[in-house]
Amino acid sequence: MATSAPNVRELPSPPTDTISSVSFSPYSSTRLIVPSWDGNIHLYDTYGSDGTGSKLAQIFHDTPVLSACYGDRDTEIFSGGLNFTVNTLDPENNTATAIGAHDDAVSAVCYNTSTRQLITGSWDKSLHTYDPRTSSLTGEYIQPEKIFSMSTVDHTLVISMANRGISIYDLRNMSEPSQIRESSLKFQNRTVVCMPNGQGYATSSIEGRVAVEFLDPGEESQARKFVFKCHRQVEGGVDVVYPVNALAFHPVYGTFASGGGDGVVSLWDGAAKIRLRQYQKLGASIAGLSYNNEGRMLAIGTSAGFEGGQTDGECPPESVRVIIREMPEGEGKGKVQEKRQ
Amino acid sequence: MTKKKRRQNPEIEDLIARPWCYYCERDFDDLKILIHHQKAKHFKCERCSRRLNTAGGLRVHMEQVHKETLEQVENALPGRESIDLEIFGTEGIPESEVAAHNQRIMAEFAQKEADRRAASGQSNGPKKPKIDISKELDPAEIKRKLEEHKKAMANGGITPVTPGGAMSPGRAQSPGGFEAHGSPQVPPHQVPYGQSPPPQFQQAPYAMPPQQNAFPQPNAYPPANFPPQQAPPNPYPAAPFQQPPFQPAPQPVPFGRGAPQPQFNGYQQPPAGYPPAPYNGPPQQQQQHQPHFQPPARQHQQSSLPQPHQIPGLPPKPNVPGLPPRPAFTNHPGGFGRGNMSGPPPQQQWNPPHQPQHFNAGPPAAAGFGPPYGMPPQGPANQYPQPGGYGQHPPQHQQPQAYPPPQEVSANATPLGQQRIGLVPEPSLAAPAPTEQPALLPLDTTLAPDAPAATPVEPPTPAVKPKREVRHAYPDTDISPEEKRAALPKYGYKGKKGRENTPMATESTS
């Protein structure tokens, strides 16, 4: 469609309703899952035989899927959605099996490779951990607020909740959060992602801001945290502030991308505190971002909705697109730090 | 410097008009390049390599982003590291620095001119000194130079003053070369260059006298000389001879001080200033000389013309055939009537002779400009007598005669002299000023358009932003977009018990 640049292409057969997120497989560089409000998880090969990408599978749930993640391998996918259930999916057989349930919609699922457990969060203010090998619930932890987003790396789990709550767990000791924080952002949390190096995380809010924070509670590390504004634009003399719906760290460079309700994707260097790139505005709110495991492709999911400023939340199918941007060598690479004092 | 060789001798105006960087004194072909340079060299954040537009912008950036304090501008010359000045391109540079910069350019220009002449074997001492003079010197320094000049004069006059320092070599060369070159050069240059060569000679010794002399001679030789201005060949030999006597006294100091301004006039005036120049010259003359004026004026013009040309054109002539000068000459010849230009040139001529007198008189108090101007009148008297002695041409005679009186008058009546001075300076200064300003103004104007574009960028970072009305694309602070969407009927989400309904309700209401 509007993907004129040679290194940008749009995957065929996009979802028919709002995209919840996009996630590359950690195990192969071209596998992408896209959970959607159309009740399906769409599985793509982003390269395909002819370089254009193709849809491999479409696994139907009876209700919108809010979150999905890869498990131990390409063929192990977990999902959660409005039907309160936590599912394990087999894309080869196109089957979905419920392995647990929350008392409300499952808003976030993530898989920790270090402890090999599935973690799910729900609007019912609870956190579940599952052992995928036995499909059994291994833990249930009550949270103070509805869980909006989660991210895990190494042995760390960061949970972003309503009322600006942030909880940090050490997965080896889930009895209580290792840290409970209040978001540095003054508005509702939107999403959270951990740094690939495990030193910190970035959170975003509905009010055009991103915070970069560090896990180490030491004073020195905490002094390094910062917040910056983004995804705002002036429309008719009014400064319109969009939600930052998606964040994704580059697996190699450690820089990160942000996607906002304004349809803009920006690349940032958190260490140098500068914006590296800002891509041409896309037609609809950015719903999801994901780098592949090599950092050579960036998947961008777009769909109209409340995040883009629509008051009725309508999401016309033409606004739903999955765009793959091939990253040229060095793009998204942070600036070399000069003269660090 | 990175000046392009547009020509062998760029016009001083062009040099002055070039955008330059306040922080490192570099000049650039284009304002945009200057701005690029500043962003890359002086306004670049060393932490993140971000390029800001101004020092202030960088300071704010450092404070806000890196929590560091910017203390000075990078890569700046000593004394120019201040971050307090908000400089963008050539905007915001303090007036005093602009003046100093222009002076520096002019000095450099003069030096180059001198070097070139030295290299080409021709002496253009006068030009250099003029240029130097042109620079605005501190009154104190001018006084000092006057003192030196006096001493020099006392010693033999030839020793140049500091300003003349450059001159001295030129002069030495000129005199020596004079006789030697005079004959040889004459042949080649004669027809076309005839005029130009004389001027050169004159300049070296004291341009004016030779020319005058030369002209008279040409006249004496009559036919060809005047129209074509070929006269030079003949005149040259004559001129040199005459000149030598003149040179010692008048040349050294006078030009040094007084000349500079005249030169400016000469440069600038020729192009745009013809009308103004004439006015300046004539009025003064007229007041005093009116009777003789017209004829003298022409002569003056002729004589004077060469000088202006010499100043700008001379350099080219020596080096190259002097094609550039010719056009000017041709124009001038046609403009002999215009010769009025002489206005400035006469001053120059006059000044040299006068200066010695002045020194004697002790006008030094005038500090620089005043005395030189006053000087001219006296000078002419000295010079003229000689020409008169030659008595070659009636017109010349007239001129000399006419001049002496004015000079005397001026000399006698200080007030008048001052008035003249005032007049002279005004024209001379005025002439340069306009030319300079135009050159600068365009820059400003160009800057202005650019500046707005750039400035807008800056303000955001440093300045307190004018509070713009803010609208949240997603205004709900408690309910997530997903919850809102889930509440849409088409998803059939019932929520858990009554809780989901609450969001639904708020949603519908909102």
Coordinates of N, CA, C and O in Angstrom, one line a residue, chain B residues 118-199:
Chain B
A118 N 54.4 43.4 -4.4 CA 55.9 43.2 -4.2 C 56.3 42.0 -5.1 O 57.3 42.1 -5.7
A119 N 55.4 41.0 -5.2 CA 55.7 39.8 -6.0 C 55.8 40.2 -7.4 O 56.6 39.7 -8.2
S120 N 55.0 41.1 -7.8 CA 54.9 41.5 -9.2 C 55.9 42.6 -9.5 O 56.1 43.0 -10.7
G121 N 56.6 43.0 -8.5 CA 57.7 44.0 -8.8 C 57.2 45.4 -8.8 O 58.0 46.3 -9.1
Q122 N 56.0 45.6 -8.6 CA 55.4 46.9 -8.6 C 55.2 47.4 -7.2 O 54.8 46.6 -6.3
S123 N 55.3 48.6 -7.0 CA 55.1 49.1 -5.7 C 53.8 49.9 -5.6 O 53.6 50.8 -6.4
N124 N 53.1 49.4 -4.7 CA 51.8 50.1 -4.5 C 51.7 50.6 -3.1 O 50.6 50.5 -2.5
G125 N 52.8 51.0 -2.6 CA 52.8 51.4 -1.2 C 51.6 52.2 -0.8 O 51.0 51.8 0.2
P126 N 51.2 53.1 -1.5 CA 50.2 54.0 -1.1 C 48.9 53.2 -0.8 O 48.3 53.4 0.2
K127 N 48.6 52.2 -1.6 CA 47.4 51.5 -1.4 C 47.4 50.9 0.0 O 46.5 51.0 0.8
K128 N 48.5 50.2 0.3 CA 48.5 49.6 1.6 C 48.3 50.6 2.7 O 47.4 50.3 3.5
P129 N 49.1 51.6 2.6 CA 48.9 52.5 3.7 C 47.5 53.0 3.8 O 46.9 53.1 4.9
K130 N 47.0 53.2 2.7 CA 45.6 53.7 2.7 C 44.7 52.8 3.4 O 43.9 53.1 4.3
I131 N 44.8 51.6 3.0 CA 44.0 50.5 3.6 C 44.2 50.5 5.1 O 43.2 50.6 5.9
D132 N 45.4 50.5 5.5 CA 45.7 50.5 6.9 C 45.0 51.6 7.6 O 44.4 51.5 8.6
I133 N 45.2 52.7 6.9 CA 44.6 53.9 7.5 C 43.1 53.7 7.6 O 42.5 54.1 8.6
S134 N 42.6 53.2 6.6 CA 41.2 53.0 6.5 C 40.7 52.3 7.8 O 39.6 52.6 8.3
K135 N 41.5 51.4 8.2 CA 41.0 50.8 9.5 C 40.8 51.9 10.5 O 41.6 52.9 10.5
E136 N 39.9 51.6 11.3 CA 39.7 52.6 12.3 C 40.8 52.4 13.4 O 40.7 51.3 14.1
L137 N 41.6 53.3 13.6 CA 42.6 53.1 14.6 C 42.2 53.9 15.8 O 41.4 54.9 15.8
D138 N 42.7 53.4 16.9 CA 42.5 54.2 18.1 C 43.1 55.6 17.9 O 44.2 55.7 17.4
P139 N 42.4 56.5 18.4 CA 43.0 57.9 18.4 C 44.4 57.9 19.0 O 45.3 58.5 18.4
A140 N 44.6 57.1 20.0 CA 45.9 57.1 20.7 C 46.9 56.6 19.7 O 48.0 57.2 19.5
E141 N 46.5 55.6 19.0 CA 47.5 55.0 18.1 C 47.7 55.9 16.9 O 48.9 56.1 16.5
I142 N 46.7 56.6 16.5 CA 46.9 57.6 15.4 C 47.9 58.6 15.9 O 48.8 59.0 15.2
K143 N 47.7 59.1 17.1 CA 48.6 60.1 17.6 C 50.0 59.6 17.6 O 50.9 60.2 17.1
R144 N 50.1 58.4 18.1 CA 51.4 57.8 18.1 C 52.1 57.7 16.7 O 53.2 58.1 16.5
K145 N 51.2 57.3 15.8 CA 51.8 57.3 14.4 C 52.1 58.6 13.9 O 53.1 58.8 13.2
L146 N 51.3 59.6 14.3 CA 51.7 60.9 13.9 C 53.0 61.3 14.4 O 53.9 61.9 13.7
E147 N 53.2 61.0 15.7 CA 54.5 61.3 16.3 C 55.6 60.7 15.5 O 56.6 61.3 15.1
E148 N 55.4 59.4 15.2 CA 56.4 58.7 14.5 C 56.6 59.3 13.1 O 57.8 59.5 12.7
H149 N 55.6 59.6 12.6 CA 55.7 60.2 11.2 C 56.5 61.5 11.3 O 57.3 61.8 10.5
K150 N 56.1 62.3 12.3 CA 56.9 63.5 12.4 C 58.4 63.2 12.5 O 59.2 63.8 11.8
K151 N 58.7 62.3 13.4 CA 60.1 62.0 13.5 C 60.6 61.6 12.2 O 61.7 62.0 11.8
A152 N 59.8 60.7 11.6 CA 60.3 60.2 10.3 C 60.6 61.3 9.3 O 61.6 61.4 8.6
M153 N 59.6 62.2 9.3 CA 59.7 63.3 8.4 C 61.0 64.1 8.8 O 61.8 64.6 7.9
A154 N 61.2 64.3 10.0 CA 62.3 65.1 10.5 C 63.6 64.4 10.0 O 64.5 65.0 9.5
N155 N 63.6 63.1 10.1 CA 64.8 62.3 9.7 C 65.0 62.3 8.2 O 66.1 62.3 7.7
G156 N 64.0 62.4 7.5 CA 64.2 62.3 6.0 C 62.8 62.0 5.4 O 62.7 62.0 4.2
G157 N 61.9 61.8 6.3 CA 60.5 61.7 5.7 C 60.2 60.4 5.1 O 59.1 59.9 5.1
I158 N 61.2 59.8 4.5 CA 60.9 58.6 3.8 C 60.5 57.4 4.7 O 59.7 56.6 4.4
T159 N 61.2 57.4 5.8 CA 60.9 56.3 6.7 C 59.4 56.3 7.0 O 58.9 57.3 7.4
P160 N 58.9 55.2 6.7 CA 57.4 55.1 6.9 C 57.1 54.9 8.4 O 57.8 54.3 9.1
V161 N 55.9 55.3 8.6 CA 55.4 55.1 10.0 C 54.8 53.6 10.1 O 54.8 52.9 9.1
T162 N 54.4 53.3 11.2 CA 53.9 51.9 11.4 C 52.9 51.6 10.3 O 53.1 50.6 9.6
P163 N 52.0 52.4 10.1 CA 51.0 52.1 9.1 C 51.8 52.0 7.7 O 51.5 51.1 7.0
G164 N 52.7 52.9 7.6 CA 53.4 52.9 6.3 C 54.4 51.7 6.3 O 55.0 51.5 5.3
G165 N 54.5 51.0 7.4 CA 55.5 49.9 7.4 C 55.4 49.1 6.1 O 56.4 48.9 5.5
A166 N 54.2 48.7 5.9 CA 54.1 48.0 4.6 C 54.4 48.9 3.5 O 55.1 48.5 2.5
M167 N 54.1 50.2 3.6 CA 54.4 51.1 2.6 C 55.8 51.2 2.3 O 56.3 51.2 1.2
S168 N 56.6 51.3 3.3 CA 58.0 51.6 3.1 C 58.6 50.7 2.1 O 59.2 51.1 1.1
P169 N 58.4 49.4 2.3 CA 59.0 48.5 1.3 C 58.5 48.9 -0.1 O 59.2 49.1 -1.0
G170 N 57.2 49.0 -0.2 CA 56.6 49.4 -1.4 C 57.3 50.6 -2.0 O 57.7 50.7 -3.1
R171 N 57.4 51.6 -1.1 CA 58.0 52.8 -1.6 C 59.4 52.6 -2.1 O 59.7 53.1 -3.2
A172 N 60.1 52.0 -1.2 CA 61.5 51.8 -1.6 C 61.5 51.1 -3.0 O 62.2 51.6 -3.9
Q173 N 60.7 50.2 -3.1 CA 60.6 49.5 -4.4 C 60.2 50.5 -5.5 O 60.8 50.6 -6.5
S174 N 59.2 51.1 -5.2 CA 58.6 52.0 -6.2 C 59.7 53.0 -6.7 O 59.9 53.1 -7.9
P175 N 60.3 53.7 -5.8 CA 61.2 54.7 -6.3 C 62.3 54.0 -7.1 O 62.6 54.4 -8.2
G176 N 62.8 53.0 -6.5 CA 63.9 52.3 -7.3 C 63.3 51.8 -8.6 O 63.9 52.1 -9.7
G177 N 62.3 51.1 -8.5 CA 61.7 50.6 -9.7 C 61.2 51.7 -10.6 O 61.1 51.5 -11.8
F178 N 61.0 52.7 -10.0 CA 60.4 53.8 -10.8 C 61.1 54.1 -12.0 O 60.7 53.9 -13.1
E179 N 62.3 54.6 -11.8 CA 63.1 55.0 -12.9 C 63.3 53.7 -13.8 O 63.0 53.8 -15.0
A180 N 63.7 52.7 -13.2 CA 64.1 51.5 -14.0 C 62.8 51.0 -14.7 O 62.8 50.9 -15.9
H181 N 61.8 50.8 -13.9 CA 60.6 50.3 -14.5 C 60.0 51.3 -15.5 O 59.4 51.0 -16.5
G182 N 60.0 52.5 -15.0 CA 59.3 53.5 -15.7 C 59.5 53.4 -17.2 O 58.5 53.2 -17.9
S183 N 60.7 53.4 -17.7 CA 60.8 53.3 -19.1 C 60.4 51.9 -19.6 O 59.6 51.9 -20.6
P184 N 60.8 50.9 -19.0 CA 60.5 49.6 -19.6 C 59.0 49.4 -19.5 O 58.4 49.0 -20.5
Q185 N 58.4 49.6 -18.4 CA 57.0 49.3 -18.3 C 56.2 50.2 -19.3 O 55.3 49.7 -19.9
V186 N 56.6 51.3 -19.4 CA 55.9 52.2 -20.2 C 55.5 51.6 -21.5 O 54.4 51.6 -21.9
P187 N 56.5 51.1 -22.2 CA 56.1 50.6 -23.5 C 55.0 49.6 -23.5 O 54.0 49.8 -24.2
P188 N 55.1 48.6 -22.7 CA 54.0 47.6 -22.7 C 52.7 48.2 -22.3 O 51.7 48.1 -23.0
H189 N 52.7 48.9 -21.2 CA 51.5 49.4 -20.7 C 51.0 50.6 -21.5 O 49.8 50.8 -21.5
Q190 N 51.9 51.2 -22.1 CA 51.6 52.6 -22.5 C 50.2 52.8 -23.0 O 49.4 53.5 -22.4
V191 N 50.0 52.3 -24.1 CA 48.7 52.7 -24.7 C 47.6 52.5 -23.8 O 46.9 53.4 -23.3
P192 N 47.3 51.2 -23.5 CA 46.1 51.0 -22.7 C 46.4 51.4 -21.2 O 45.6 52.0 -20.6
Y193 N 47.5 50.9 -20.8 CA 47.7 51.0 -19.4 C 48.3 52.3 -19.0 O 48.3 52.7 -17.8
G194 N 48.6 53.0 -20.0 CA 49.4 54.3 -19.7 C 48.9 54.9 -18.4 O 49.7 55.2 -17.6
Q195 N 47.7 55.0 -18.3 CA 47.2 55.7 -17.1 C 47.5 54.8 -15.9 O 48.0 55.3 -14.9
S196 N 47.2 53.6 -16.1 CA 47.4 52.8 -14.9 C 48.8 52.8 -14.4 O 49.1 53.0 -13.2
P197 N 49.8 52.6 -15.2 CA 51.1 52.6 -14.8 C 51.5 53.9 -14.0 O 51.9 53.8 -12.9
P198 N 51.1 55.0 -14.6 CA 51.4 56.2 -13.8 C 50.9 56.2 -12.5 O 51.5 56.4 -11.5
P199 N 49.6 55.8 -12.4 CA 49.1 55.8 -11.1 C 49.9 55.0 -10.1 O 50.2 55.3 -9.0

